[in-house]
Structure formats: C-alpha cells, structure tokens
Amino acid sequence: LSKVIAFVFPQGKGGNKHFQSDKPEGFLQAERTLNFHLLPKTVKRRVYALKRLQLQSANIEAKFYEEVHELERKYAGLYQPNFDKRRDIVAGAVEPTDEECEWQSDREEEELAEDLQKKAALEEKQADSAGADDPRGVPEFWLTIFKRVDMLAEMLQEHDEPILKHLQDITVKFSEPGQPMSFTLEFYFEPNSYFSNTVLTKVYKMKSEPDAEDPFSFEGPEIIDCEGCKIDWHKGKDVTVRIVKKKQKHKGRGTVRTVTKEVPQESFFNFFNPEKGKRKCDLDFTLTTDFEIGHFFRERVIPRAVLYFTGEALEDDESVRLLSCVIQDLDDEGEEEDEGDFDPTVSI
Amino acid sequence: LSKVIAFVFPQGKGGNKHFQSDKPEGFLQAERTLNFHLLPKTVKRRVYALKRLQLQSANIEAKFYEEVHELERKYAGLYQPNFDKRRDIVAGAVEPTDEECEWQSDREEEELAEDLQKKAALEEKQADSAGADDPRGVPEFWLTIFKRVDMLAEMLQEHDEPILKHLQDITVKFSEPGQPMSFTLEFYFEPNSYFSNTVLTKVYKMKSEPDAEDPFSFEGPEIIDCEGCKIDWHKGKDVTVRIVKKKQKHKGRGTVRTVTKEVPQESFFNFFNPEKGKRKCDLDFTLTTDFEIGHFFRERVIPRAVLYFTGEALEDDESVRLLSCVIQDLDDEGEEEDEGDFDPTVSI
C-alpha cells in the first residue's frame, strides 16, 4: 500500500481484489444486461439515474486527486530542507555535529551481533589502517542503494557502476498548478569523464481525469507516458552501446576490410532513452516496468534513501541474498581481498 | 491500490513488495549491524545523522496524512448531495426526472445479449403483470449489494436478509480536526419489527503518527481499533442468538425440567457487537477481517454502491458465480418460481 496511492498502472488494476472484473467483456455484459432487463422498467430507470449521479461523483473525485497533488507539492517543499541536508552530508560538503549524529542503537541488535562484531572489529581495524584518508561524506551512497534494491539492481550493469559512483542526489519535482499533472525525477551527477550533463531527467506524465468512454474505471491519477533526456556522452564513453567489429570481404576484389558498428547493450542509462517506444535493446524493461520504476523512485527511494542504504527497508529476499554473501565473505576473511572496497552484493 | 492513503493493517504490511522485511528480527539486525560495523566510524556517524533526518521526515509525513484526512473530510461534504439523492431515489422518496435518467446503453452490450434479452422480455412481461404495483424506489438495493459482493455475502446469513431489506442507506462520517483520527460507518434502517434503533454505527479508530519505538515502519494512517453499538432488539427478534432447549433431570428427585438457553449464532449483525475482543461466535470474523471490511465499506461500497448493484464493479469469481446461477435459472424457466423476486445469488 503506497503512500498516496494516486497511481494506477495501465495493465491490470490489481491489488484491491474487490473491484474490476477482467472477465471477457461480452460475458460480463451479457450477464449484467440480463439482470438489468429482469428489473421492472420503472426501477431500471431509477438505476440509470443513480449511474448519472455516479458519473458526477467520478468528476468530483478527479478534483479531489488534483488537490491531493497540490498537497504533495506543498509537502515536497517541506521535505526539501531535509533532502538538501542529506545531499550535503552524503557529498561530504557538510559535516554533521555530534548532536546531529546521536542515535540510540538497538540493544538487542548489539547483543545478537556479538560474534559478528568481533569479526567486524578485526576487519574494521584493517580497513581503517588501509584507508588512512577519512572518506568524504558517505561514499557510493546511491550506488549502494542501487545494489541493495532488487528492482534497481536488475537494471544495473557492471559498466554502469563507475558512473553511478558520481551520482550525488536523486530528487522529484511536481508539476505546477494549471499544468498537466506530471512528476520529474532528477539524477544529479558530479563532474565526470563519462558525460557532460550535470543532471539527467525523466518526466512521468499522468492522466488525472475519468476516461469519458469508461468513467467508472477511474481510480485516481495514472502514469500514462514517460520521457527521458539526451545524454551527452564523451567520446567512447557511451555505455549504452558497444563496438562490434566485422570483417567484410569485397565480392569483386576479394579484399577484406574491418567494419566497426555500434550495437545497443544493456545499461541502467537506457532508462533515460528519449525514444521510449523503440527499445534499443531487447532486454530493456517494458513500459509497465518503467512506470513502476518511476513510481518506486518517487514513493520509496527518494523519501527513504537512508533506510535502503542501511537495509532496514529491504524485503526478505534481498536481505537473504545480502546475508548469505556477507557470511561467505566472513568465512573467507583469511584471504586477501582483490578490491579495496567490501562489496556486499556478490552477483549470484 | 485504494483511493487515498492506503490503510495499513496491523498484521503484515503487504502489497508493496519493496519495503519492510518480515524476516526474523534477530537475523536482520545481525546482518545490518555487520554491514554497519564494516563502515569506517566517520561514515557511520554521518549515516546516523541521515537517520535522524529520516525521523524528522517521518514526523512531517504524519502531518501530511492529517491534511489528507482534512481533504477527505472536505470532499465527503462535496459528495454528500449525490449520496443524499441516491438515498432518496433508492427509497422512492424522490422520483428522478426523465433527464436525470438518460443513460446511453453500450451498443455492444445490447447486441451480445440479444438471445438473453428475448428470454428476459418474456420474463419481464410475466414480472410486470405479476407485480402490478409499481415497486417504490429500488427495492432491496443494499441487500442486493450484500449478496453480490463476496466479502459481504460471507457475513450474510439467511435470517439477516429480511432485516437488511429495511436498510435504507450506509454513510461514512470523518472525525473532526483536533479529534483523534477515526471514521464512523452508519447503517440507516427504516422502522422495522426487529430492533428500535434507526441507525447502527461502527467507529474505526486510527493511528496517524509514527510509533516512537519503530518510527520508520510508518506508512500512513492505520486502523488500530473498532467499536460497534448496542442493538435494541425487540423481544424474540435477536438474530445473533438462537434458543437451545435442554432437558435436565433433577439428581435427587428424578424430575425432568426443560431449560432454555441463548447461544450465539452467526449473523451479519455481530458486526456491531461492542464487545469486539470477546468473539461471541467462533465463526465470527477476526479483527483483521473486521478492519478490512470497514475499509471496504468506506473506500468502495459507499462511494460506488450502484456499480456493485449492477455488477460493474465486481471481480471475476463473483461474476462467474452470478452468471452460472442466472443461466441455470433461465434453463429452468418453464418451472414455477417459488419466490416472487428473482434471486440472482443462489447459494452454492
């Protein structure tokens, strides 16, 4: 059950089992028509009047959702100072005071983890001495979240990771009153060698009124479209394509030449592909998944990022995967680590 | 996805798979503690600062939901004229004008139902001549809805039906600003021989602030309690009990006497039982189901009653059950009907 459930996904209005049949339309209509025709005419007439009233209610409901959207816009402004502080702490631009860092650890949590803590203390000493520089802010904050969350990890490729280390912040902006209802995700990157954009954006457009042809299926605002942005990749840095070399033999002369060709490859950065209809890569996500991802960023990741970073907001299977990897690494603790960083998500 | 601010039910915050693990707490905490302790101390400190910010966000979020509740209260006032008209049309207190009854039938709907319509026309002639009196309003409007909707049909017993024929209206009232957040369902009955109350009520109380001990599990207002009302049954009319006769033999004298005893029985009217903790009848619904039912009345039945009456808002299994019964009755159409009313829901 999401926060302000103003979203309905186009394919299948699932979730609430107490509405919306998806039986073959003819079947349903036959049955309804029959039941209807068995009513006396005078009663049928009154039921039609009730349906007209229902139509009026649906239109009032649309206004209700517009006002909820306004409320969301207002509160986005109220959350913003916290999100700005988060961005500054994560970047290391601001150092929180001791008072701002006070947090009561769960006593039970500490007791249960005693054994692990002993092992961890050993690792920590090694890590501390290995990284004598105090790391700035919270390194790889957003990349860590991507790795921990299934829906995001599925989009993440190995070649995306070095780029996402430069991701500083993700925000959501709401459409203004009078504009068609929409929200925009903004991904802010520090200067990097991959592309020149400072921010990558994706707009999600919504329908917030009942469909004139099917007014009673209206369940609130619905994402109906989305649009990414153009990424200005530096030469040779575009991770959404890879170079394929082909040898071609000239039919007449028999000479051989090498032709290079760009072919699409899987990458998180296909998320911003403005040509959304034409999927560049067969394994790119569908439009439905795209809407779900947009919704998820807006409703969960952006508001609760730290809880995904710590793992508190994760679901079962993700936690299981993490823990099994962590335990394995602990057992291997005698061996030398290849990477300097501890990578909690070993791909299975 | 329900209308606004989903309700979170105490047992298991299901629905959104992207949050809240329900793994054994110790397991989770061990893992989290481990990952946490592997971070350098300076970074950990900043993450605690982010968690404090998250706590502030949770408190801002609580105010957001209060404002949404106010919006719901405001719109309840805007829907009310339509609901009042509905009540008056259903009761036959007001006759809608021809203009108010204009409704474009779906052409496809009519084509598909041609065969059925011919049969229905025959039945209709018979029904019209049989019921020469023009029935008032929409008879058994709410009882029909109860029968059509699984969640309600499960609560409905045969002995409840004659009483529910007197149900005129179901409304929802919202708590006022400053009061603890709650909503009240009101069931209005016309004068009847069963009980003297004109309205039966059930209050659903909600928690709308983060739990101090677990602030990050806050997902919006949550039903935490409910309370029914006392029904003033007329003598011998209480359908929530039945009389059991027992013969008792006097140990000493050997005389036999008959003792009558009231034992609880299943009835929809147990829904109003103010002693909610003590379930009078083993087969009564659990507290969780009670919350779901309250939520369902508020979010679906009351706002969209006519669509449940016509069947447009029903789910697959209900429509299938209905249609199979309807077809069976059509095949039997040579036989004489026992009841004057056509009962579309034959209990299986």
XYZ file of N, CA and C in Angstrom, chain B residues 154-283:
390
model
N -20.267 -13.259 2.591
C -19.747 -14.209 3.578
C -20.284 -13.935 4.971
N -20.632 -12.693 5.219
C -21.150 -12.328 6.543
C -22.666 -12.557 6.640
N -23.294 -12.671 5.485
C -24.759 -12.647 5.416
C -25.352 -14.015 5.703
N -26.265 -14.099 6.662
C -26.990 -15.325 6.937
C -28.414 -15.159 6.441
N -29.095 -16.288 6.286
C -30.470 -16.235 5.775
C -31.351 -15.397 6.688
N -31.133 -15.544 7.996
C -32.022 -14.830 8.923
C -31.729 -13.324 8.938
N -30.622 -12.915 8.309
C -30.309 -11.485 8.254
C -31.084 -10.793 7.130
N -31.445 -11.557 6.105
C -31.959 -10.933 4.886
C -33.241 -10.138 5.090
N -34.239 -10.685 5.785
C -35.448 -9.872 5.960
C -35.164 -8.541 6.667
N -34.155 -8.526 7.522
C -33.821 -7.291 8.242
C -33.139 -6.310 7.295
N -32.226 -6.837 6.476
C -31.480 -5.955 5.584
C -32.335 -5.370 4.462
N -33.529 -5.925 4.280
C -34.449 -5.304 3.320
C -34.834 -3.905 3.794
N -34.683 -3.685 5.119
C -35.046 -2.382 5.680
C -33.875 -1.403 5.704
N -32.719 -1.818 5.190
C -31.542 -0.944 5.173
C -31.730 0.113 4.088
N -31.751 1.379 4.499
C -32.032 2.479 3.565
C -30.773 3.131 3.015
N -29.715 3.156 3.844
C -28.539 3.927 3.445
C -27.357 3.522 4.325
N -26.166 3.597 3.754
C -24.929 3.438 4.526
C -24.079 4.668 4.245
N -23.632 5.324 5.313
C -22.806 6.527 5.134
C -21.524 6.406 5.946
N -20.590 7.320 5.652
C -19.354 7.373 6.429
C -19.159 8.817 6.910
N -18.819 8.948 8.180
C -18.521 10.264 8.741
C -17.076 10.287 9.217
N -16.388 11.437 9.044
C -14.989 11.538 9.422
C -14.835 12.332 10.708
N -13.799 11.990 11.457
C -13.531 12.730 12.698
C -13.213 14.185 12.370
N -13.530 15.038 13.331
C -13.279 16.467 13.165
C -11.821 16.805 13.464
N -11.355 17.962 12.969
C -9.978 18.351 13.292
C -9.807 18.456 14.796
N -8.646 18.033 15.276
C -8.416 18.105 16.711
C -8.814 16.842 17.440
N -9.752 16.090 16.875
C -10.118 14.807 17.461
C -9.131 13.741 17.008
N -9.002 12.656 17.789
C -8.191 11.536 17.270
C -8.806 11.061 15.950
N -7.948 10.679 15.014
C -8.423 10.343 13.677
C -9.282 9.076 13.708
N -10.457 9.167 13.119
C -11.339 7.991 13.043
C -12.358 8.210 11.940
N -13.060 7.129 11.569
C -14.245 7.279 10.714
C -15.348 6.371 11.246
N -16.582 6.762 10.991
C -17.746 6.032 11.507
C -18.642 5.617 10.359
N -18.943 4.325 10.316
C -19.933 3.826 9.361
C -21.307 3.887 10.017
N -22.296 4.384 9.271
C -23.661 4.489 9.793
C -24.600 3.734 8.867
N -25.342 2.808 9.451
C -26.296 1.992 8.688
C -27.701 2.450 9.097
N -28.426 3.097 8.177
C -29.755 3.633 8.465
C -30.840 2.633 8.074
N -31.730 2.341 9.038
C -32.824 1.397 8.811
C -34.160 2.108 8.925
N -35.090 1.741 8.036
C -36.445 2.223 8.211
C -37.084 1.461 9.376
N -38.167 1.992 9.934
C -38.800 1.315 11.079
C -39.098 -0.142 10.740
N -38.813 -1.021 11.696
C -38.975 -2.445 11.439
C -39.303 -3.156 12.741
N -39.632 -4.434 12.590
C -40.080 -5.193 13.770
C -38.934 -5.846 14.516
N -37.698 -5.632 14.089
C -36.570 -6.362 14.661
C -35.872 -5.603 15.786
N -35.587 -4.329 15.539
C -34.950 -3.519 16.575
C -35.450 -2.087 16.457
N -35.251 -1.331 17.547
C -35.802 0.028 17.580
C -34.814 1.088 17.101
N -33.544 0.732 16.991
C -32.558 1.724 16.509
C -32.939 2.184 15.096
N -32.723 3.467 14.839
C -32.878 3.956 13.458
C -31.548 3.885 12.720
N -30.442 3.863 13.487
C -29.136 3.762 12.848
C -28.203 2.893 13.688
N -27.472 2.016 13.023
C -26.446 1.218 13.687
C -25.091 1.762 13.257
N -24.185 1.901 14.234
C -22.901 2.556 13.915
C -21.714 1.678 14.275
N -20.616 1.932 13.563
C -19.344 1.297 13.902
C -18.229 2.309 13.669
N -17.454 2.530 14.746
C -16.363 3.500 14.684
C -15.053 2.772 14.451
N -14.258 3.270 13.531
C -12.911 2.728 13.296
C -11.904 3.786 13.714
N -11.071 3.410 14.695
C -10.104 4.365 15.220
C -8.753 4.134 14.566
N -8.069 5.232 14.322
C -6.834 5.132 13.567
C -5.655 5.762 14.278
N -4.506 5.234 13.934
C -3.245 5.787 14.434
C -2.633 6.533 13.268
N -2.276 7.786 13.490
C -1.810 8.556 12.346
C -0.457 9.172 12.564
N 0.278 8.636 13.530
C 1.619 9.156 13.794
C 2.606 8.013 13.856
N 3.876 8.293 13.580
C 4.849 7.211 13.677
C 4.938 6.697 15.114
N 5.174 5.414 15.233
C 5.382 4.768 16.515
C 6.771 5.165 17.022
N 6.819 5.707 18.230
C 8.111 6.177 18.748
C 9.154 5.066 18.753
N 8.690 3.821 18.959
C 9.658 2.721 19.070
C 10.077 2.166 17.708
N 9.295 2.488 16.677
C 9.580 1.950 15.350
C 9.143 2.973 14.307
N 9.781 4.130 14.335
C 9.262 5.252 13.547
C 9.285 5.012 12.046
N 10.191 4.147 11.589
C 10.354 4.005 10.150
C 9.378 3.013 9.532
N 8.573 2.381 10.363
C 7.572 1.482 9.789
C 6.297 2.237 9.457
N 6.272 3.523 9.727
C 5.084 4.324 9.481
C 4.795 4.422 7.984
N 3.596 4.037 7.606
C 3.216 4.039 6.193
C 1.939 4.799 5.961
N 1.547 5.601 6.950
C 0.299 6.323 6.807
C -0.688 5.860 7.857
N -1.888 6.466 7.886
C -2.855 6.129 8.920
C -3.214 4.643 8.889
N -3.426 4.119 10.047
C -3.614 2.694 10.219
C -4.795 2.475 11.155
N -5.721 1.595 10.766
C -6.830 1.259 11.666
C -6.265 0.429 12.809
N -6.518 0.847 14.027
C -5.974 0.124 15.178
C -7.053 -0.434 16.093
N -8.283 -0.001 15.908
C -9.328 -0.429 16.828
C -10.679 -0.134 16.196
N -11.705 -0.820 16.692
C -13.045 -0.516 16.205
C -14.042 -0.788 17.312
N -15.195 -0.156 17.205
C -16.208 -0.316 18.241
C -17.587 -0.221 17.619
N -18.411 -1.205 17.918
C -19.764 -1.233 17.368
C -20.740 -0.481 18.259
N -21.991 -0.935 18.261
C -23.010 -0.278 19.074
C -23.980 -1.323 19.592
N -24.773 -0.916 20.576
C -25.744 -1.844 21.146
C -26.994 -1.828 20.268
N -27.458 -3.018 19.885
C -28.689 -3.113 19.096
C -29.842 -3.401 20.062
N -30.877 -2.582 20.022
C -32.047 -2.755 20.907
C -33.056 -3.663 20.213
N -32.789 -4.967 20.325
C -33.647 -5.950 19.673
C -35.013 -6.010 20.350
N -36.040 -6.143 19.531
C -37.372 -6.451 20.078
C -37.372 -7.904 20.556
N -38.324 -8.181 21.447
C -38.331 -9.495 22.100
C -38.418 -10.611 21.079
N -37.524 -11.569 21.185
C -37.559 -12.739 20.317
C -37.039 -12.488 18.909
N -36.504 -11.301 18.653
C -36.096 -10.971 17.286
C -34.579 -10.932 17.083
N -33.835 -11.182 18.184
C -32.379 -11.068 18.103
C -31.805 -12.213 17.291
N -31.351 -11.928 16.083
C -30.839 -12.978 15.186
C -29.384 -13.336 15.465
N -28.761 -12.668 16.449
C -27.384 -13.036 16.763
C -27.354 -14.153 17.811
N -28.541 -14.578 18.264
C -28.618 -15.710 19.200
C -29.708 -16.655 18.736
N -29.604 -17.894 19.189
C -30.733 -18.800 18.999
C -30.995 -19.510 20.316
N -32.226 -19.943 20.422
C -32.642 -20.581 21.671
C -32.359 -22.070 21.562
N -31.724 -22.572 22.605
C -31.457 -24.008 22.668
C -32.193 -24.550 23.884
N -32.917 -25.637 23.673
C -33.646 -26.239 24.798
C -32.878 -27.455 25.303
N -32.817 -27.521 26.615
C -32.125 -28.669 27.211
C -33.029 -29.291 28.262
N -33.018 -30.585 28.255
C -33.753 -31.277 29.310
C -32.761 -31.580 30.437
N -33.152 -31.239 31.633
C -32.305 -31.551 32.790
C -33.070 -32.427 33.772
N -32.388 -33.432 34.247
C -33.008 -34.346 35.217
C -32.484 -33.989 36.605
N -33.407 -33.804 37.569
C -33.008 -33.481 38.949
C -32.359 -34.711 39.573
N -31.162 -34.536 40.102
C -30.411 -35.697 40.590
C -31.143 -36.443 41.682
N -31.713 -35.648 42.597
C -32.389 -36.275 43.737
C -33.769 -36.791 43.364
N -34.577 -35.874 42.908
C -35.997 -36.193 42.749
C -36.303 -36.953 41.458
N -35.434 -36.842 40.466
C -35.722 -37.552 39.219
C -36.653 -36.817 38.286
N -37.098 -35.631 38.743
C -37.992 -34.866 37.848
C -37.177 -34.277 36.709
N -37.873 -34.056 35.614
C -37.215 -33.517 34.415
C -37.745 -32.123 34.150
N -36.848 -31.206 33.873
C -37.304 -29.881 33.503
C -36.633 -29.480 32.176
N -37.263 -28.566 31.492
C -36.693 -28.064 30.227
C -36.104 -26.680 30.487
N -34.858 -26.563 30.149
C -34.159 -25.283 30.327
C -33.900 -24.692 28.956
N -34.216 -23.426 28.813
C -33.869 -22.768 27.536
C -32.652 -21.879 27.758
N -31.841 -21.855 26.731
C -30.580 -21.120 26.842
C -30.358 -20.397 25.522
N -29.804 -19.212 25.612
C -29.429 -18.464 24.415
C -27.986 -18.765 24.060
N -27.765 -19.218 22.842
C -26.380 -19.393 22.391
C -26.145 -18.493 21.172
N -24.918 -18.003 21.042
C -24.636 -17.120 19.906
C -24.778 -17.869 18.584
N -25.211 -17.166 17.545
C -25.171 -17.753 16.219
C -24.634 -16.733 15.242
N -24.183 -17.244 14.092
C -23.623 -16.369 13.079
C -24.679 -15.424 12.546
N -24.261 -14.197 12.369
C -25.162 -13.192 11.800
C -24.334 -12.001 11.379
N -24.765 -11.341 10.302
C -24.104 -10.097 9.921
C -24.128 -9.117 11.070
N -25.157 -9.181 11.904
C -25.326 -8.164 12.948
C -24.329 -8.309 14.097
N -23.562 -9.398 14.097
C -22.441 -9.486 15.034
C -21.366 -8.441 14.701
N -21.458 -7.914 13.498
C -20.539 -6.862 13.065
C -20.557 -5.684 14.044
N -21.720 -5.478 14.695
C -21.876 -4.318 15.576
C -21.599 -4.645 17.035
N -21.215 -5.886 17.301
C -21.001 -6.325 18.671
C -19.977 -5.434 19.368
N -20.416 -4.684 20.396
C -19.459 -3.782 21.037
C -18.358 -4.504 21.791
N -18.583 -5.750 22.187
C -17.552 -6.497 22.899
C -16.651 -7.172 21.884
N -15.918 -6.364 21.152
C -15.213 -6.913 20.000
C -14.160 -7.919 20.354
N -13.557 -7.762 21.510
C -12.481 -8.682 21.847
C -13.013 -10.085 22.062
N -14.174 -10.139 22.732
C -14.723 -11.460 23.031
C -15.623 -11.879 21.887
N -15.131 -12.736 21.078
C -15.934 -13.158 19.936
C -17.056 -14.045 20.432
N -18.269 -13.619 20.183
C -19.417 -14.369 20.672
C -19.550 -15.699 19.949
N -19.125 -15.701 18.740
C -19.315 -16.901 17.929
C -17.977 -17.266 17.312
N -17.611 -18.512 17.426
C -16.308 -18.947 16.905
C -16.094 -18.621 15.448
N -17.192 -18.601 14.704
C -17.036 -18.398 13.269
C -17.063 -16.930 12.882
